[in-house]
PDB file of C-alpha atoms in Angstrom:
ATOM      1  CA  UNK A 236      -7.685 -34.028  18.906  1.00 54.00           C
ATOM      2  CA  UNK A 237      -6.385 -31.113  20.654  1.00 58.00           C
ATOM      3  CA  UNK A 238      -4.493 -30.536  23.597  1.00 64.00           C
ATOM      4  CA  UNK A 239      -6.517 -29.054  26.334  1.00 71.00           C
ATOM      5  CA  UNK A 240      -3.522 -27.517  28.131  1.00 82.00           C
ATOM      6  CA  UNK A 241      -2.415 -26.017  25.043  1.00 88.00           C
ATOM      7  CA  UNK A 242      -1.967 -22.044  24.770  1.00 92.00           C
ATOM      8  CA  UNK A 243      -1.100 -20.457  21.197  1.00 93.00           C
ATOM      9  CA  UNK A 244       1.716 -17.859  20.847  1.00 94.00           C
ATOM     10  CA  UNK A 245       1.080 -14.535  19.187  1.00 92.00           C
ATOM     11  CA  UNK A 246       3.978 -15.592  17.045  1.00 92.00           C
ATOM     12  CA  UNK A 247       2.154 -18.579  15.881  1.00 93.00           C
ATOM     13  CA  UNK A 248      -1.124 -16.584  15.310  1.00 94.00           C
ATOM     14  CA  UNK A 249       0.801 -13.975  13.352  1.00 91.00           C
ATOM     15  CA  UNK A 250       1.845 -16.747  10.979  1.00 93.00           C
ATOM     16  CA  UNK A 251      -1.502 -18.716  10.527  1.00 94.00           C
ATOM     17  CA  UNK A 252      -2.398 -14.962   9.579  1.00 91.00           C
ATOM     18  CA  UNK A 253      -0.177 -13.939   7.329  1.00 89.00           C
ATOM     19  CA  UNK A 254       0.013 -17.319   5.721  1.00 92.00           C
ATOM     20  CA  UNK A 255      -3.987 -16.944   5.253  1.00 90.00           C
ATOM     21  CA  UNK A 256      -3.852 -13.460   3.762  1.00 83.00           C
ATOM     22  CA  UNK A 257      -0.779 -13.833   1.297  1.00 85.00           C
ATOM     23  CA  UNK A 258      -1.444 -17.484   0.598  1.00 87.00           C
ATOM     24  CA  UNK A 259       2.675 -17.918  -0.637  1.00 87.00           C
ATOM     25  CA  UNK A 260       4.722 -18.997   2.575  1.00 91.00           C
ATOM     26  CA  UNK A 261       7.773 -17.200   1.076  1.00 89.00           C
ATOM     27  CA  UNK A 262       5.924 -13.812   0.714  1.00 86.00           C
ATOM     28  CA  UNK A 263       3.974 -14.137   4.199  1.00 87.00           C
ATOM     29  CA  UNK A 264       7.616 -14.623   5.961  1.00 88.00           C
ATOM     30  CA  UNK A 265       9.218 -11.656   4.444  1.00 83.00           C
ATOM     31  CA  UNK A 266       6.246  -9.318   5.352  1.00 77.00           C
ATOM     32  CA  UNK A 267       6.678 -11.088   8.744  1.00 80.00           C
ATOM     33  CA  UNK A 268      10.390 -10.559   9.047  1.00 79.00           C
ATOM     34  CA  UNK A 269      11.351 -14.001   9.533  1.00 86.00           C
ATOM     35  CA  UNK A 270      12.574 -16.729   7.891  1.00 91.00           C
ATOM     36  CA  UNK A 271      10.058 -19.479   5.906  1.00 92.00           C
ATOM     37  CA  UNK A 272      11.153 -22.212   8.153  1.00 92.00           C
ATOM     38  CA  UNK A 273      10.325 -20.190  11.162  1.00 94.00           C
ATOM     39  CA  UNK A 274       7.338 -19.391   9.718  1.00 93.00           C
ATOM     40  CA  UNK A 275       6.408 -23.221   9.143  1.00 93.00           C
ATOM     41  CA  UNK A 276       7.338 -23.999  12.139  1.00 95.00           C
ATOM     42  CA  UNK A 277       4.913 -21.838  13.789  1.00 94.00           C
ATOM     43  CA  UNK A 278       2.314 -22.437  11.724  1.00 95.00           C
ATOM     44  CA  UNK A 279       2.733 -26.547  12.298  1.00 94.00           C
ATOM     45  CA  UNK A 280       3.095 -25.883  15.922  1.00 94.00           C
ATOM     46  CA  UNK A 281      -0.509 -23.771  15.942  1.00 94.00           C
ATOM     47  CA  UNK A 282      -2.200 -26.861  14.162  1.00 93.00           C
ATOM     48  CA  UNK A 283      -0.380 -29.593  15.976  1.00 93.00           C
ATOM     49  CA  UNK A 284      -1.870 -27.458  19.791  1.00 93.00           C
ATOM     50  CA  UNK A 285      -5.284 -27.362  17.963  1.00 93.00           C
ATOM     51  CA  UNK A 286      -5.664 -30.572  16.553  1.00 92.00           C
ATOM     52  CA  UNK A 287      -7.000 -28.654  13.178  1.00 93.00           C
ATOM     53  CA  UNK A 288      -5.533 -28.046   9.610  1.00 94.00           C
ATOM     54  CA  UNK A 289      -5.448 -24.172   9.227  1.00 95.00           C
ATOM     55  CA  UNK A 290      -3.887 -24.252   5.719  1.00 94.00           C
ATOM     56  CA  UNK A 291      -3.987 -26.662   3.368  1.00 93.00           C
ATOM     57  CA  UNK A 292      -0.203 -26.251   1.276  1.00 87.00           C
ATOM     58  CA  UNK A 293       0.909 -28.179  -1.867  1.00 80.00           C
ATOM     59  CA  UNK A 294       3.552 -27.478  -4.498  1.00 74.00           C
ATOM     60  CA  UNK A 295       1.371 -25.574  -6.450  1.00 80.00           C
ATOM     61  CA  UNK A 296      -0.547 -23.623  -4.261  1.00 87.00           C
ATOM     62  CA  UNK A 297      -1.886 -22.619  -1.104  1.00 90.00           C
ATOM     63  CA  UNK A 298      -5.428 -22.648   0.514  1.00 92.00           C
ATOM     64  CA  UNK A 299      -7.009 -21.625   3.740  1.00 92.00           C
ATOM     65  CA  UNK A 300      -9.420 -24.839   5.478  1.00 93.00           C
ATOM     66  CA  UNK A 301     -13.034 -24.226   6.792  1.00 94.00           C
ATOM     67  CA  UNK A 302     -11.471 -24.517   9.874  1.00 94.00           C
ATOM     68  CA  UNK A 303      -8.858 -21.969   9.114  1.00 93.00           C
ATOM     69  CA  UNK A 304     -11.421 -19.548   8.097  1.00 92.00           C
ATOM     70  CA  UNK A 305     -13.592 -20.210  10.351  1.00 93.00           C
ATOM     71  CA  UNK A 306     -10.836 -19.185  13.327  1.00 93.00           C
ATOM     72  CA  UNK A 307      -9.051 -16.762  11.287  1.00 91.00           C
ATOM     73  CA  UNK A 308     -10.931 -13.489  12.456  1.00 87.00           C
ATOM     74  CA  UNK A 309     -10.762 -14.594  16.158  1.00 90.00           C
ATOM     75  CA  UNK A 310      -7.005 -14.872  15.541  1.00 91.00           C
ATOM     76  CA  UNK A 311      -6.864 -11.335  13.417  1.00 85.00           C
ATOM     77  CA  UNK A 312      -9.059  -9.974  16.685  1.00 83.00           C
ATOM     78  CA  UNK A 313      -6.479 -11.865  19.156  1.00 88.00           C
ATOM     79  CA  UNK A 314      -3.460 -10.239  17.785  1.00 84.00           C
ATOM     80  CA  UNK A 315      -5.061  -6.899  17.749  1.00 78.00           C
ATOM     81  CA  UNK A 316      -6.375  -6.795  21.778  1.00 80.00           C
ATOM     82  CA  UNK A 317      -2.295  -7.868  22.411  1.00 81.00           C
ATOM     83  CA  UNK A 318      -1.167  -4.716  20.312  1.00 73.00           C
ATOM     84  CA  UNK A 319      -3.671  -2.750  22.418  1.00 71.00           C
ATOM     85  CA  UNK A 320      -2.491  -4.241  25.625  1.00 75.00           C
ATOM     86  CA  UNK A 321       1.244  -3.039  24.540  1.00 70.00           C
ATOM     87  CA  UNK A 322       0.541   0.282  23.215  1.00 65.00           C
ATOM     88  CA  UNK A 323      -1.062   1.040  26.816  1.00 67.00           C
ATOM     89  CA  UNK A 324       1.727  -0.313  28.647  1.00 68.00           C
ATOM     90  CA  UNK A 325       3.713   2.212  26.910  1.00 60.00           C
ATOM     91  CA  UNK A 326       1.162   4.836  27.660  1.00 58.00           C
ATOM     92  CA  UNK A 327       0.597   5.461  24.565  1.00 57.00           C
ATOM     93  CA  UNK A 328      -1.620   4.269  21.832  1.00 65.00           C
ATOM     94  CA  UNK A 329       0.708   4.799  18.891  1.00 74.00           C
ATOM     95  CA  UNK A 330       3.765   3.633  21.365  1.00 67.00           C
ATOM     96  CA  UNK A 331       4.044   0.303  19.901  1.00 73.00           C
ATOM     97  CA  UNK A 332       4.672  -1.900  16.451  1.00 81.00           C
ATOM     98  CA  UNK A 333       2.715   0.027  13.414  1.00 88.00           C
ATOM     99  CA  UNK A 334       2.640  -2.096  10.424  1.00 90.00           C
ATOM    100  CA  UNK A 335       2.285   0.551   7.624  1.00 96.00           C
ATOM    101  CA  UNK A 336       1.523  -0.436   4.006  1.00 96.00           C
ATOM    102  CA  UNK A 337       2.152   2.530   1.467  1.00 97.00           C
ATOM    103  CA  UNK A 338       1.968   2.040  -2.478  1.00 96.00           C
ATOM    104  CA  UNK A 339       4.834   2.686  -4.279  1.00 95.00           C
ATOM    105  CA  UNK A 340       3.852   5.552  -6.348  1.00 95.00           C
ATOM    106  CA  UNK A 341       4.014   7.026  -2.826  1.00 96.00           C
ATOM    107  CA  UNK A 342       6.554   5.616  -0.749  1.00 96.00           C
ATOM    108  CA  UNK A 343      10.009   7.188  -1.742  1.00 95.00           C
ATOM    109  CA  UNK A 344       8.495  10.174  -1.631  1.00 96.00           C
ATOM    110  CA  UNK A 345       7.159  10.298   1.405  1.00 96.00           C
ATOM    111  CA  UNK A 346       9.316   8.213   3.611  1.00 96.00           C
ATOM    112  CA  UNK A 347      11.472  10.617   3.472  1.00 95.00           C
ATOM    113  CA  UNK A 348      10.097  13.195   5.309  1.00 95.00           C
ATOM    114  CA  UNK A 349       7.452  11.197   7.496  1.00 96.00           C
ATOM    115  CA  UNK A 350       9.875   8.860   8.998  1.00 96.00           C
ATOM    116  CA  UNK A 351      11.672  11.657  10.498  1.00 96.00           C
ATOM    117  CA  UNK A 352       8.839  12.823  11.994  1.00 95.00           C
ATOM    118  CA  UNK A 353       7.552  10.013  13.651  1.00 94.00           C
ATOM    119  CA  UNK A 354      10.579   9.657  15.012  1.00 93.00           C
ATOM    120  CA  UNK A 355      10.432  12.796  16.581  1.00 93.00           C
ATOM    121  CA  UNK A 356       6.821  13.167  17.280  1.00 91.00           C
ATOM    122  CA  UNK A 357       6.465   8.964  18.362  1.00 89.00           C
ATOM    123  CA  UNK A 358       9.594   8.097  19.677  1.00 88.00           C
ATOM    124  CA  UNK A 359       8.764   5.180  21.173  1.00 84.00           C
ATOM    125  CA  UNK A 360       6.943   3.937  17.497  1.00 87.00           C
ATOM    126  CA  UNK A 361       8.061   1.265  15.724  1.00 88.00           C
ATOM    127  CA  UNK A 362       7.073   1.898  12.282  1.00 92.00           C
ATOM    128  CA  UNK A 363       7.035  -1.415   9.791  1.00 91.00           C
ATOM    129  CA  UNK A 364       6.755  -0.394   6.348  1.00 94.00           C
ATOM    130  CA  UNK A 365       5.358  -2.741   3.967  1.00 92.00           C
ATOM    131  CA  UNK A 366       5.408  -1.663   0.193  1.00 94.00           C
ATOM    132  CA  UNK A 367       2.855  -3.325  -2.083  1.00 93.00           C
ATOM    133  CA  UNK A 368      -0.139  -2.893  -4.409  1.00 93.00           C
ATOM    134  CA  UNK A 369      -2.990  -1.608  -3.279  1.00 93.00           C
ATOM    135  CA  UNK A 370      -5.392  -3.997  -3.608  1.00 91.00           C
ATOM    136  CA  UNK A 371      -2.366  -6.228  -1.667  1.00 90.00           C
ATOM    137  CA  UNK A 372      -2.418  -4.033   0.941  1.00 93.00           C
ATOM    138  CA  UNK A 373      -6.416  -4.082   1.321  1.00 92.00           C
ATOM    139  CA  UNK A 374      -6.357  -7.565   1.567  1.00 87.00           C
ATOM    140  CA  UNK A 375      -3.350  -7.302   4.541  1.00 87.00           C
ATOM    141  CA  UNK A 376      -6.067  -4.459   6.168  1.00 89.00           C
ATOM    142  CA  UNK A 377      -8.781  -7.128   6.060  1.00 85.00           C
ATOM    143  CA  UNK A 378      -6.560 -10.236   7.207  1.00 79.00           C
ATOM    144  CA  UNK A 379      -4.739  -8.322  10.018  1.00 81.00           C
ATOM    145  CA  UNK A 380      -1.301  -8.326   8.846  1.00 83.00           C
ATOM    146  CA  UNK A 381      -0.877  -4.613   8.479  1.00 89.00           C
ATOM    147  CA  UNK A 382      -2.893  -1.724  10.798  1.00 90.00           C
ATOM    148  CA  UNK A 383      -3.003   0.792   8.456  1.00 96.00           C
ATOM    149  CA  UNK A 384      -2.269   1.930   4.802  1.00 97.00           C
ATOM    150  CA  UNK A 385      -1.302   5.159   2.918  1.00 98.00           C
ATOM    151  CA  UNK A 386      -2.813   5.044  -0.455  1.00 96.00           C
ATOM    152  CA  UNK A 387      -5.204   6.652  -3.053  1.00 96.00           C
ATOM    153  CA  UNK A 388      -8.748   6.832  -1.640  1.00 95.00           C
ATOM    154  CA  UNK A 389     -11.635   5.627  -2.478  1.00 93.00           C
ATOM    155  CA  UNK A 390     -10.684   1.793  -2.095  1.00 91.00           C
ATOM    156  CA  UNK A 391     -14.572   1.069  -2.483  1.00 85.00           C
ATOM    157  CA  UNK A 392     -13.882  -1.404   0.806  1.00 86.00           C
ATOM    158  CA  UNK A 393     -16.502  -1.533   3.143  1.00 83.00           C
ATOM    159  CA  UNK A 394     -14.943  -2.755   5.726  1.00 85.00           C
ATOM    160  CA  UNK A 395     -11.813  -0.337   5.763  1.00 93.00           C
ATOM    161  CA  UNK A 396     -12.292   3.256   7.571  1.00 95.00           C
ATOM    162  CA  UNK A 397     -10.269   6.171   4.918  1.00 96.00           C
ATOM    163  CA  UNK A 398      -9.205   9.585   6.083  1.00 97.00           C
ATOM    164  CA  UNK A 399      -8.277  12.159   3.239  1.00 97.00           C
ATOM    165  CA  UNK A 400      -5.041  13.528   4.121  1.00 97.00           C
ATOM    166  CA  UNK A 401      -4.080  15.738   0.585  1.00 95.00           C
ATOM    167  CA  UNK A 402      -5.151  15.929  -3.167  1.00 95.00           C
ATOM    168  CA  UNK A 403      -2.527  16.296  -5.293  1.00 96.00           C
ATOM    169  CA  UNK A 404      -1.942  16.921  -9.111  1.00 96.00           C
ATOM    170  CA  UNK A 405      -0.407  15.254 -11.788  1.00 97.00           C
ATOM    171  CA  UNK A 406       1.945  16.381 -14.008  1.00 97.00           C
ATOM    172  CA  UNK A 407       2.953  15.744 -17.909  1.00 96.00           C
ATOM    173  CA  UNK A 408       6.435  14.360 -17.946  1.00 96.00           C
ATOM    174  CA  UNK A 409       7.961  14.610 -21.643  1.00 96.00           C
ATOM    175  CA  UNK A 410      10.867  14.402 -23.675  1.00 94.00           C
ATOM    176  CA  UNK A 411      13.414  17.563 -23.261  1.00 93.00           C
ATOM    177  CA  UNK A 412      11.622  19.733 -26.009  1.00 92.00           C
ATOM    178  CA  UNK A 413       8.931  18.731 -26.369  1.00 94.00           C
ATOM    179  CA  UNK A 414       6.352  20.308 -28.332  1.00 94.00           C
ATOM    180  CA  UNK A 415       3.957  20.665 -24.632  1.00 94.00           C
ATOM    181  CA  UNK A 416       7.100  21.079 -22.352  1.00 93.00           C
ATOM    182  CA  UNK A 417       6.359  23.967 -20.331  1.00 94.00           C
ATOM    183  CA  UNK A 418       3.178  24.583 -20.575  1.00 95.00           C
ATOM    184  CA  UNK A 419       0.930  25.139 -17.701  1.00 95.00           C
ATOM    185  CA  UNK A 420      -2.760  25.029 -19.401  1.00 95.00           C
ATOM    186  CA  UNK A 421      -2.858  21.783 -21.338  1.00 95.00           C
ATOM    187  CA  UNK A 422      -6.553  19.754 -21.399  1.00 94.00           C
ATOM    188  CA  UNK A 423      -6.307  16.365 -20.627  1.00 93.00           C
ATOM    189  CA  UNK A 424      -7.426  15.870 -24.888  1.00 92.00           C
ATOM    190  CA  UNK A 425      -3.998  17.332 -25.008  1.00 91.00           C
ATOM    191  CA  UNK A 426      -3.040  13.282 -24.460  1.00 91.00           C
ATOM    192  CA  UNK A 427      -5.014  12.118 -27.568  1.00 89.00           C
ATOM    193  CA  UNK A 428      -2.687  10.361 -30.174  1.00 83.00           C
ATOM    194  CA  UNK A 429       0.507  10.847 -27.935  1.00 90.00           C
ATOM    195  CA  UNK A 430       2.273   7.555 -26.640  1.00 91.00           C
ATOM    196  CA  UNK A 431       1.295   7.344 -23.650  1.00 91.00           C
ATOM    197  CA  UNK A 432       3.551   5.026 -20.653  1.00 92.00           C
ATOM    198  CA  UNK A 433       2.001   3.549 -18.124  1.00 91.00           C
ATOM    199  CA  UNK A 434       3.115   1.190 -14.610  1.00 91.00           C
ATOM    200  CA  UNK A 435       2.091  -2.096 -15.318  1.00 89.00           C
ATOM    201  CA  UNK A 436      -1.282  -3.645 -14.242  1.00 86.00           C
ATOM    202  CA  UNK A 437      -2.313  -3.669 -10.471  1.00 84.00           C
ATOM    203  CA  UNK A 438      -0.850  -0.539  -9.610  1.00 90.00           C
ATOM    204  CA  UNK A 439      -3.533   2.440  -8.730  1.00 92.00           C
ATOM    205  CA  UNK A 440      -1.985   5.372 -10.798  1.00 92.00           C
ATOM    206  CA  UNK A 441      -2.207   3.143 -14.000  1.00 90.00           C
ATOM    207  CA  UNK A 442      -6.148   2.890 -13.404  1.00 91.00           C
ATOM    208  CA  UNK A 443      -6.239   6.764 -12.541  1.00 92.00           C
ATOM    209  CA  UNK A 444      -3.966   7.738 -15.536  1.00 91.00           C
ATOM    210  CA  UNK A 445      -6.516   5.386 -17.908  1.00 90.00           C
ATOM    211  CA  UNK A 446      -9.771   7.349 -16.049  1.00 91.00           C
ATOM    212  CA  UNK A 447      -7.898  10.642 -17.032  1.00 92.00           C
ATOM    213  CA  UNK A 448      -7.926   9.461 -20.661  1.00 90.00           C
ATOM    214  CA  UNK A 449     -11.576   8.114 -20.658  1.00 89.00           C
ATOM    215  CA  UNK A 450     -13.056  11.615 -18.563  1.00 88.00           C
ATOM    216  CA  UNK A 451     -11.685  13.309 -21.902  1.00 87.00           C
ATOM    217  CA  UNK A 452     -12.970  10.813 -24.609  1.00 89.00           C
ATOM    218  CA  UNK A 453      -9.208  10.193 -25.442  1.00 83.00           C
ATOM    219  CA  UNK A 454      -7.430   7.637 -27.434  1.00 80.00           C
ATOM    220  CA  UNK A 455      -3.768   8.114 -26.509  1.00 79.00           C
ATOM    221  CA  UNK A 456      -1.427   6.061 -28.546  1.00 70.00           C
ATOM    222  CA  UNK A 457       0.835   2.975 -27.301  1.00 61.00           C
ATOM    223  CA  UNK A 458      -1.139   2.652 -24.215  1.00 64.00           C
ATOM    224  CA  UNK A 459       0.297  -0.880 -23.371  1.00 58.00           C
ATOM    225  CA  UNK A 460       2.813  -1.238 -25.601  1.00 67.00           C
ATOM    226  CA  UNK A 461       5.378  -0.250 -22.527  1.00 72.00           C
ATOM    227  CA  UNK A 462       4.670  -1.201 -18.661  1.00 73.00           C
ATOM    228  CA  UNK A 463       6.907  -0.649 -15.907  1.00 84.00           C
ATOM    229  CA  UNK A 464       7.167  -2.071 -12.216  1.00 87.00           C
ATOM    230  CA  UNK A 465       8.406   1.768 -11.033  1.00 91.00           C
ATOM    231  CA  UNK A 466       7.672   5.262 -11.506  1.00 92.00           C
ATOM    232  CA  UNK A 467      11.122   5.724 -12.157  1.00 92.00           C
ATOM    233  CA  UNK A 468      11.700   3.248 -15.201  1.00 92.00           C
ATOM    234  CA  UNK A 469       8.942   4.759 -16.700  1.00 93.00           C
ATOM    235  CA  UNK A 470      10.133   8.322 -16.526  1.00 94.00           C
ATOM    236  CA  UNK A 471      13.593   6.997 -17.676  1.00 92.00           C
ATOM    237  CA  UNK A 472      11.648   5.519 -21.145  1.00 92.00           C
ATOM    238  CA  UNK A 473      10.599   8.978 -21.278  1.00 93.00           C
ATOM    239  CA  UNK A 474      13.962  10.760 -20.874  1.00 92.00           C
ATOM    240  CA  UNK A 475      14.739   7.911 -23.655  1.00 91.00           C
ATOM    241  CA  UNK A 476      12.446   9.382 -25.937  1.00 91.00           C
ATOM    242  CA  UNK A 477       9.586   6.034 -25.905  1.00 91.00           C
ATOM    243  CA  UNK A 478       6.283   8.347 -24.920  1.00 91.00           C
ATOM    244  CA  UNK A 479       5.318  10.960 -22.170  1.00 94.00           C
ATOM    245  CA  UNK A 480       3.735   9.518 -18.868  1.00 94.00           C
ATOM    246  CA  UNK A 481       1.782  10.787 -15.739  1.00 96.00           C
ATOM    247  CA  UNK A 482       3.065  11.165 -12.676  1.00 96.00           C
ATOM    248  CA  UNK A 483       1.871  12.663  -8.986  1.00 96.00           C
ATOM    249  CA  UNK A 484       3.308  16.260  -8.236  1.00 96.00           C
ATOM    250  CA  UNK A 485       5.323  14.452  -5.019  1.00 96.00           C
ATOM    251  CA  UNK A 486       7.195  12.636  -7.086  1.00 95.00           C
ATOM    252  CA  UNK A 487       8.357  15.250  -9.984  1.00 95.00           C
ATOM    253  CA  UNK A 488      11.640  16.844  -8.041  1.00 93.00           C
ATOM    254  CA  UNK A 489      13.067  13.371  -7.502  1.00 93.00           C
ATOM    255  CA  UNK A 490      11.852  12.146 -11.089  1.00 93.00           C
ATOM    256  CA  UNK A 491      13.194  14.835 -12.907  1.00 91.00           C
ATOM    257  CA  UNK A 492      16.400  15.478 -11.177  1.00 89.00           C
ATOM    258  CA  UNK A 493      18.544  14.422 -13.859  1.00 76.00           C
ATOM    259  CA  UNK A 494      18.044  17.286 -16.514  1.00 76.00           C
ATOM    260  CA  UNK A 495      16.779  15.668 -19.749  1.00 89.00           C
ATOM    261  CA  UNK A 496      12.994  15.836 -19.044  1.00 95.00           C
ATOM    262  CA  UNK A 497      10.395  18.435 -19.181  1.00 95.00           C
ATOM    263  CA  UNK A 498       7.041  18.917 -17.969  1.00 96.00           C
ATOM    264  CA  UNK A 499       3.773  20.289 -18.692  1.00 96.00           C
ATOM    265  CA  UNK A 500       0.938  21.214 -16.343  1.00 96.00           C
ATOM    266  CA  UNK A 501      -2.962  21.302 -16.539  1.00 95.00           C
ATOM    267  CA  UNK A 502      -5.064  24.093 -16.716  1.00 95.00           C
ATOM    268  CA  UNK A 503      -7.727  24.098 -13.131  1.00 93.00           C
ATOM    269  CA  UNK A 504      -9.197  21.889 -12.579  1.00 93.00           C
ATOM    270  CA  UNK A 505      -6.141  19.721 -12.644  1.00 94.00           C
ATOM    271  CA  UNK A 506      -6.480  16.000 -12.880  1.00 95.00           C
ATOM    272  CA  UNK A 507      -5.165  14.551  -9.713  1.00 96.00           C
ATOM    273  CA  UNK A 508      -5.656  12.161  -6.432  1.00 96.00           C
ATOM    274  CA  UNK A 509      -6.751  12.038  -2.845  1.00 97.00           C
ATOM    275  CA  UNK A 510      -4.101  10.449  -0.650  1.00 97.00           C
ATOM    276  CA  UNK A 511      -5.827   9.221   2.317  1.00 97.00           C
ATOM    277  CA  UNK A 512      -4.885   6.645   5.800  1.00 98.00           C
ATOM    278  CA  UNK A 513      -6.873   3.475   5.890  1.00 97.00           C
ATOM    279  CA  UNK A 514      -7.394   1.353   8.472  1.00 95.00           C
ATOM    280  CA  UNK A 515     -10.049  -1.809   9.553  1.00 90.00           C
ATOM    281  CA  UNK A 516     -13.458  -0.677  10.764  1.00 88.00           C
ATOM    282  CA  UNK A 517     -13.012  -2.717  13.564  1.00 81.00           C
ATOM    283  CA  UNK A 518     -10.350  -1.679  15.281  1.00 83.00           C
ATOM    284  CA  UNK A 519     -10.212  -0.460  19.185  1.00 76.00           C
ATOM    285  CA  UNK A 520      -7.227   2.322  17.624  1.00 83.00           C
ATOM    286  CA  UNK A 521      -9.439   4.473  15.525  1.00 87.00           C
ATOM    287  CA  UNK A 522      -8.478   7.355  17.582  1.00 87.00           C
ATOM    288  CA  UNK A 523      -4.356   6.983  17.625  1.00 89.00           C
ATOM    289  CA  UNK A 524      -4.824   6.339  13.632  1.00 93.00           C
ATOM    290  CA  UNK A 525      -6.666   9.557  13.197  1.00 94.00           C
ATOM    291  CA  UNK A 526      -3.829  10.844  15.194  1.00 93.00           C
ATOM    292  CA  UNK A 527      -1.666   9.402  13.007  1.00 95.00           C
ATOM    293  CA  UNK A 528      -3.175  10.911   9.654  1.00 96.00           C
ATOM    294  CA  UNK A 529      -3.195  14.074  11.064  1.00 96.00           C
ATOM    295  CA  UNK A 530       0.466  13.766  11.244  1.00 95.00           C
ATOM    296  CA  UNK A 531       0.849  12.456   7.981  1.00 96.00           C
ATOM    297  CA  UNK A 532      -1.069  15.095   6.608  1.00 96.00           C
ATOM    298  CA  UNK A 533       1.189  18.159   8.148  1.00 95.00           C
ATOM    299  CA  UNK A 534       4.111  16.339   7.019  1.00 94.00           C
ATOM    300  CA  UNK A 535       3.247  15.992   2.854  1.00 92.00           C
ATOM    301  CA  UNK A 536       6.062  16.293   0.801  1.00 87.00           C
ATOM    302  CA  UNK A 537       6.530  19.379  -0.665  1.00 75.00           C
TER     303      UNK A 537
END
């Protein structure tokens, strides 16, 4: 039975929430930026005021009750009017916390420029940058945990509200010498035999790379055979010599820094990808997140 005095903290909502979207209590307190025990804590405190099991843990896994789901979009809507509330104190809608996911064929890249900014342009923003998959970073839309997300557009999520910020092209990274190095009109069937390195499954650019291949009716060789977890370990198998990849046009001065790649580009119209802000349907912010893209988008790396 629950105690009828008994008044949740934000803190303790913020873990039920988290612990419901990443459903791994170590992985829910680093997003968070606390410790797991902290995060327990909370999260036993919340169901101990209630009188309720939110989540159901084990050793093997963990599960969200029909009471926890039941409660867990009042909770997601709770925390959200409280970052409202603070945002207007500071008298200003993007004055506040701004959990930010970004996928990491995007983040160095642009973190390096757009941080500065919104430091300059949002002084009084907090900006919490959570790195992750996308369709990770969908789910922490959904659940709450983060307000927006930087990624590659369309996420085919009803729920979610995108803004195109940029397009951008990719490029043909290859071997130093390569028989294609240099060249700026290559077809996408130009990829047809050659061994082709991809990230490994899950991440966004992999799919798009694959759709490039299947647009031209192309069998490229070795698709597979090598996966990485990074952009850059999968240029550095090319500079080794293992295939040629795909990567965004951001990303080729920092890939190809060290001096023992080349590249090729496409002939128009260039395969490529919308970048775009997304952010819950729901949300009272729409506005200061518009705001927010438009930043992002006069910031793109060059």
């Amino acid at each position: 039975m629950s105690d009828q005095t008994y008044q949740p903290t934000l803190s303790q909502l913020r873990a039920f929430v988290a612990i419901a979207e990443y459903r791994h209590f170590g992985t829910a307190a680093a997003r968070s930026g606390v410790s797991q025990p902290t995060l327990s804590q909370a999260l036993a405190a919340l169901e101990n005021g209630l009188g309720l099991q939110l989540i159901e843990r084990s050793t093997r896994k963990v599960l969200v009750t029909a009471a926890g789901r039941r409660l867990l979009p009042q909770a997601v809507a709770t925390l959200e009017a409280a970052d409202r509330f603070l945002a207007s104190a500071n008298g200003n809608g993007l004055g506040a916390t701004l959990r930010m996911g970004i996928i990491p064929t995007v983040a160095p890249y642009v973190l390096p420029t757009l941080l500065p900014a919104l430091r300059s342009e949002l002084p009084a923003l907090v900006p919490q940058i959570v790195e992750d998959q996308t369709a990770r970073l969908v789910d922490g839309l959904r659940a709450g945990v983060l307000d927006v997300a930087l990624l590659a557009l369309p996420t085919d999520a009803s729920s979610l509200v995108e803004i195109p910020l940029y397009t951008e092209e990719f490029v043909l990274v290859t071997p130093r010498g390569h028989e294609l190095a240099g060249r700026t009109d290559i077809e996408p069937g130009a990829l047809d035999t050659l061994p082709l390195l991809l990230l490994d499954e899950g991440h966004c650019l992999r799919d798009q790379t694959l759709e490039v291949c299947r647009s031209a009716d192309i069998n490229p060789g070795a698709v597979g055979d090598t996966r990485a977890a990074s952009l850059t370990t999968v240029v550095q198998c090319v500079a080794g010599g293992l295939g040629v990849t795909l990567i965004p046009q951001m990303a080729v001065a920092t890939e190809t820094a060290r001096g023992t790649l080349d590249t090729a580009r496409f002939a128009a119209p260039a395969p490529g990808r919308t970048l775009g802000l997304a952010f819950r349907a729901s949300t009272a912010r729409s506005e200061d997140y518009r705001y927010l893209a438009d930043i992002i988008r006069a910031h793109r790396p060059v």
